[in-house]
Amino acid sequence: FALRDILEAMRKTGLEVRRLTIVGGGAKGALWRQIKADVTGLPIRVPVSVETTATGAAILAAVGAGVRATVSDAVESFVAYRPQQHSSDPERHQLYDEAYSRYRDVYFALKPIFDHGGLNA
């Protein structure tokens, strides 16, 4: 649920998140991608290339050199996505919404302990 927490914080600042692009080890498993889609309620896509660090550097270099006007424009030019996209299942999303609410209750109940290092004693 940490990803969901991050998305909620982004929304509070006015940022609209319409989809997620995931990379690395977490992008390898179809089940994990589907869980992320269901937890967040957002579609998940995965780039074709696994060299995302190099691709990101090339994108920033293209913008810095003036070859592309914006990062979004460079991403459109440099990044291809796998055809399979994972969409959130409404019924599972509802179940995760309920579990997320319980997670938040537990987190805030335990936060004072975390803040004072009670688990390190």
PDB file of C-alpha atoms in Angstrom:
ATOM      1  CA  PHE A   1       0.000   0.000   0.000  1.00  0.00           C
ATOM      2  CA  ALA A   2       3.024   2.329   0.077  1.00  0.00           C
ATOM      3  CA  LEU A   3       2.560   3.057  -3.636  1.00  0.00           C
ATOM      4  CA  ARG A   4      -1.063   3.959  -2.981  1.00  0.00           C
ATOM      5  CA  ASP A   5       0.081   6.302  -0.177  1.00  0.00           C
ATOM      6  CA  ILE A   6       2.449   8.049  -2.580  1.00  0.00           C
ATOM      7  CA  LEU A   7      -0.280   8.434  -5.195  1.00  0.00           C
ATOM      8  CA  GLU A   8      -2.680   9.854  -2.603  1.00  0.00           C
ATOM      9  CA  ALA A   9      -0.039  12.403  -1.538  1.00  0.00           C
ATOM     10  CA  MET A  10       0.507  13.384  -5.176  1.00  0.00           C
ATOM     11  CA  ARG A  11      -3.234  13.873  -5.673  1.00  0.00           C
ATOM     12  CA  LYS A  12      -3.370  16.149  -2.625  1.00  0.00           C
ATOM     13  CA  THR A  13      -0.878  18.464  -4.362  1.00  0.00           C
ATOM     14  CA  GLY A  14      -3.119  18.656  -7.422  1.00  0.00           C
ATOM     15  CA  LEU A  15      -1.200  16.230  -9.612  1.00  0.00           C
ATOM     16  CA  GLU A  16      -3.407  13.974 -11.700  1.00  0.00           C
ATOM     17  CA  VAL A  17      -2.020  10.468 -12.182  1.00  0.00           C
ATOM     18  CA  ARG A  18      -3.745   8.660 -15.047  1.00  0.00           C
ATOM     19  CA  ARG A  19      -1.565   5.561 -15.376  1.00  0.00           C
ATOM     20  CA  LEU A  20       1.580   3.947 -13.999  1.00  0.00           C
ATOM     21  CA  THR A  21       4.657   2.786 -15.838  1.00  0.00           C
ATOM     22  CA  ILE A  22       6.608   0.199 -13.891  1.00  0.00           C
ATOM     23  CA  VAL A  23      10.128  -1.096 -14.487  1.00  0.00           C
ATOM     24  CA  GLY A  24      12.641  -3.426 -12.890  1.00  0.00           C
ATOM     25  CA  GLY A  25      11.959  -6.609 -10.978  1.00  0.00           C
ATOM     26  CA  GLY A  26       8.445  -5.557 -10.026  1.00  0.00           C
ATOM     27  CA  ALA A  27       7.522  -5.303 -13.686  1.00  0.00           C
ATOM     28  CA  LYS A  28       8.425  -8.897 -14.477  1.00  0.00           C
ATOM     29  CA  GLY A  29       5.461 -10.722 -12.957  1.00  0.00           C
ATOM     30  CA  ALA A  30       1.988 -10.394 -14.475  1.00  0.00           C
ATOM     31  CA  LEU A  31       0.339 -11.113 -11.115  1.00  0.00           C
ATOM     32  CA  TRP A  32       2.297  -8.354  -9.356  1.00  0.00           C
ATOM     33  CA  ARG A  33       1.432  -5.885 -12.145  1.00  0.00           C
ATOM     34  CA  GLN A  34      -2.251  -6.810 -11.800  1.00  0.00           C
ATOM     35  CA  ILE A  35      -2.137  -6.364  -8.023  1.00  0.00           C
ATOM     36  CA  LYS A  36      -0.630  -2.886  -8.468  1.00  0.00           C
ATOM     37  CA  ALA A  37      -3.386  -2.005 -10.946  1.00  0.00           C
ATOM     38  CA  ASP A  38      -6.071  -3.272  -8.570  1.00  0.00           C
ATOM     39  CA  VAL A  39      -4.618  -1.540  -5.490  1.00  0.00           C
ATOM     40  CA  THR A  40      -4.150   1.819  -7.224  1.00  0.00           C
ATOM     41  CA  GLY A  41      -7.136   1.697  -9.568  1.00  0.00           C
ATOM     42  CA  LEU A  42      -4.811   2.753 -12.393  1.00  0.00           C
ATOM     43  CA  PRO A  43      -3.760   1.018 -15.596  1.00  0.00           C
ATOM     44  CA  ILE A  44      -0.229  -0.376 -15.573  1.00  0.00           C
ATOM     45  CA  ARG A  45       2.119  -0.434 -18.533  1.00  0.00           C
ATOM     46  CA  VAL A  46       5.654  -1.745 -18.953  1.00  0.00           C
ATOM     47  CA  PRO A  47       8.329  -0.465 -21.365  1.00  0.00           C
ATOM     48  CA  VAL A  48       9.746  -2.883 -23.918  1.00  0.00           C
ATOM     49  CA  SER A  49      13.331  -1.937 -23.018  1.00  0.00           C
ATOM     50  CA  VAL A  50      14.746  -3.048 -19.689  1.00  0.00           C
ATOM     51  CA  GLU A  51      17.529  -0.445 -19.956  1.00  0.00           C
ATOM     52  CA  THR A  52      15.460   2.237 -18.287  1.00  0.00           C
ATOM     53  CA  THR A  53      18.406   4.029 -16.685  1.00  0.00           C
ATOM     54  CA  ALA A  54      20.105   4.501 -20.048  1.00  0.00           C
ATOM     55  CA  THR A  55      16.806   5.470 -21.660  1.00  0.00           C
ATOM     56  CA  GLY A  56      16.156   8.060 -18.962  1.00  0.00           C
ATOM     57  CA  ALA A  57      19.629   9.532 -19.462  1.00  0.00           C
ATOM     58  CA  ALA A  58      19.041   9.708 -23.227  1.00  0.00           C
ATOM     59  CA  ILE A  59      15.690  11.419 -22.683  1.00  0.00           C
ATOM     60  CA  LEU A  60      17.235  14.077 -20.431  1.00  0.00           C
ATOM     61  CA  ALA A  61      20.153  14.549 -22.830  1.00  0.00           C
ATOM     62  CA  ALA A  62      17.753  15.034 -25.754  1.00  0.00           C
ATOM     63  CA  VAL A  63      15.852  17.710 -23.855  1.00  0.00           C
ATOM     64  CA  GLY A  64      19.053  19.358 -22.612  1.00  0.00           C
ATOM     65  CA  ALA A  65      20.506  19.448 -26.133  1.00  0.00           C
ATOM     66  CA  GLY A  66      17.313  20.894 -27.555  1.00  0.00           C
ATOM     67  CA  VAL A  67      16.599  17.839 -29.718  1.00  0.00           C
ATOM     68  CA  ARG A  68      13.245  17.450 -27.935  1.00  0.00           C
ATOM     69  CA  ALA A  69      11.285  20.307 -26.385  1.00  0.00           C
ATOM     70  CA  THR A  70      10.019  18.545 -23.269  1.00  0.00           C
ATOM     71  CA  VAL A  71      10.558  15.374 -21.285  1.00  0.00           C
ATOM     72  CA  SER A  72       7.074  14.206 -22.322  1.00  0.00           C
ATOM     73  CA  ASP A  73       7.947  14.742 -25.983  1.00  0.00           C
ATOM     74  CA  ALA A  74      11.208  12.820 -25.568  1.00  0.00           C
ATOM     75  CA  VAL A  75       9.457   9.945 -23.784  1.00  0.00           C
ATOM     76  CA  GLU A  76       7.015   9.673 -26.695  1.00  0.00           C
ATOM     77  CA  SER A  77       9.982   9.397 -29.073  1.00  0.00           C
ATOM     78  CA  PHE A  78      12.245   7.101 -27.058  1.00  0.00           C
ATOM     79  CA  VAL A  79       9.980   4.705 -25.162  1.00  0.00           C
ATOM     80  CA  ALA A  80       7.947   1.841 -26.596  1.00  0.00           C
ATOM     81  CA  TYR A  81       5.572  -0.111 -24.389  1.00  0.00           C
ATOM     82  CA  ARG A  82       4.588  -3.748 -24.294  1.00  0.00           C
ATOM     83  CA  PRO A  83       1.199  -4.280 -25.907  1.00  0.00           C
ATOM     84  CA  GLN A  84      -0.291  -5.840 -22.771  1.00  0.00           C
ATOM     85  CA  GLN A  85      -1.588  -3.283 -20.292  1.00  0.00           C
ATOM     86  CA  HIS A  86      -3.087  -4.250 -16.941  1.00  0.00           C
ATOM     87  CA  SER A  87      -6.336  -2.515 -16.045  1.00  0.00           C
ATOM     88  CA  SER A  88      -7.829  -2.424 -12.581  1.00  0.00           C
ATOM     89  CA  ASP A  89     -10.634  -4.885 -11.912  1.00  0.00           C
ATOM     90  CA  PRO A  90     -13.438  -2.868 -10.215  1.00  0.00           C
ATOM     91  CA  GLU A  91     -14.403  -5.646  -7.787  1.00  0.00           C
ATOM     92  CA  ARG A  92     -10.829  -6.307  -6.682  1.00  0.00           C
ATOM     93  CA  HIS A  93     -10.174  -2.554  -6.491  1.00  0.00           C
ATOM     94  CA  GLN A  94     -13.103  -2.238  -4.059  1.00  0.00           C
ATOM     95  CA  LEU A  95     -11.659  -5.027  -1.891  1.00  0.00           C
ATOM     96  CA  TYR A  96      -8.257  -3.323  -1.882  1.00  0.00           C
ATOM     97  CA  ASP A  97      -9.921   0.012  -1.025  1.00  0.00           C
ATOM     98  CA  GLU A  98     -11.368  -1.590   2.092  1.00  0.00           C
ATOM     99  CA  ALA A  99      -8.025  -3.205   2.974  1.00  0.00           C
ATOM    100  CA  TYR A 100      -6.237   0.116   2.336  1.00  0.00           C
ATOM    101  CA  SER A 101      -8.539   1.828   4.804  1.00  0.00           C
ATOM    102  CA  ARG A 102      -7.659  -0.762   7.463  1.00  0.00           C
ATOM    103  CA  TYR A 103      -3.957  -0.404   6.599  1.00  0.00           C
ATOM    104  CA  ARG A 104      -4.168   3.358   7.169  1.00  0.00           C
ATOM    105  CA  ASP A 105      -5.920   2.852  10.518  1.00  0.00           C
ATOM    106  CA  VAL A 106      -3.231   0.426  11.680  1.00  0.00           C
ATOM    107  CA  TYR A 107      -0.406   2.591  10.335  1.00  0.00           C
ATOM    108  CA  PHE A 108      -1.565   5.712  12.174  1.00  0.00           C
ATOM    109  CA  ALA A 109      -2.232   3.738  15.356  1.00  0.00           C
ATOM    110  CA  LEU A 110       1.364   2.461  15.300  1.00  0.00           C
ATOM    111  CA  LYS A 111       3.037   5.634  13.991  1.00  0.00           C
ATOM    112  CA  PRO A 112       3.900   6.988  17.474  1.00  0.00           C
ATOM    113  CA  ILE A 113       5.793   3.776  18.188  1.00  0.00           C
ATOM    114  CA  PHE A 114       7.685   4.042  14.888  1.00  0.00           C
ATOM    115  CA  ASP A 115       8.458   7.725  15.518  1.00  0.00           C
ATOM    116  CA  HIS A 116      10.041   6.986  18.901  1.00  0.00           C
ATOM    117  CA  GLY A 117      12.097   4.019  17.823  1.00  0.00           C
ATOM    118  CA  GLY A 118      10.070   1.632  19.955  1.00  0.00           C
ATOM    119  CA  LEU A 119      10.861  -1.238  17.628  1.00  0.00           C
ATOM    120  CA  ASN A 120      14.611  -0.767  18.048  1.00  0.00           C
ATOM    121  CA  ALA A 121      14.634  -1.086  21.829  1.00  0.00           C
TER     122      ALA A 121
END
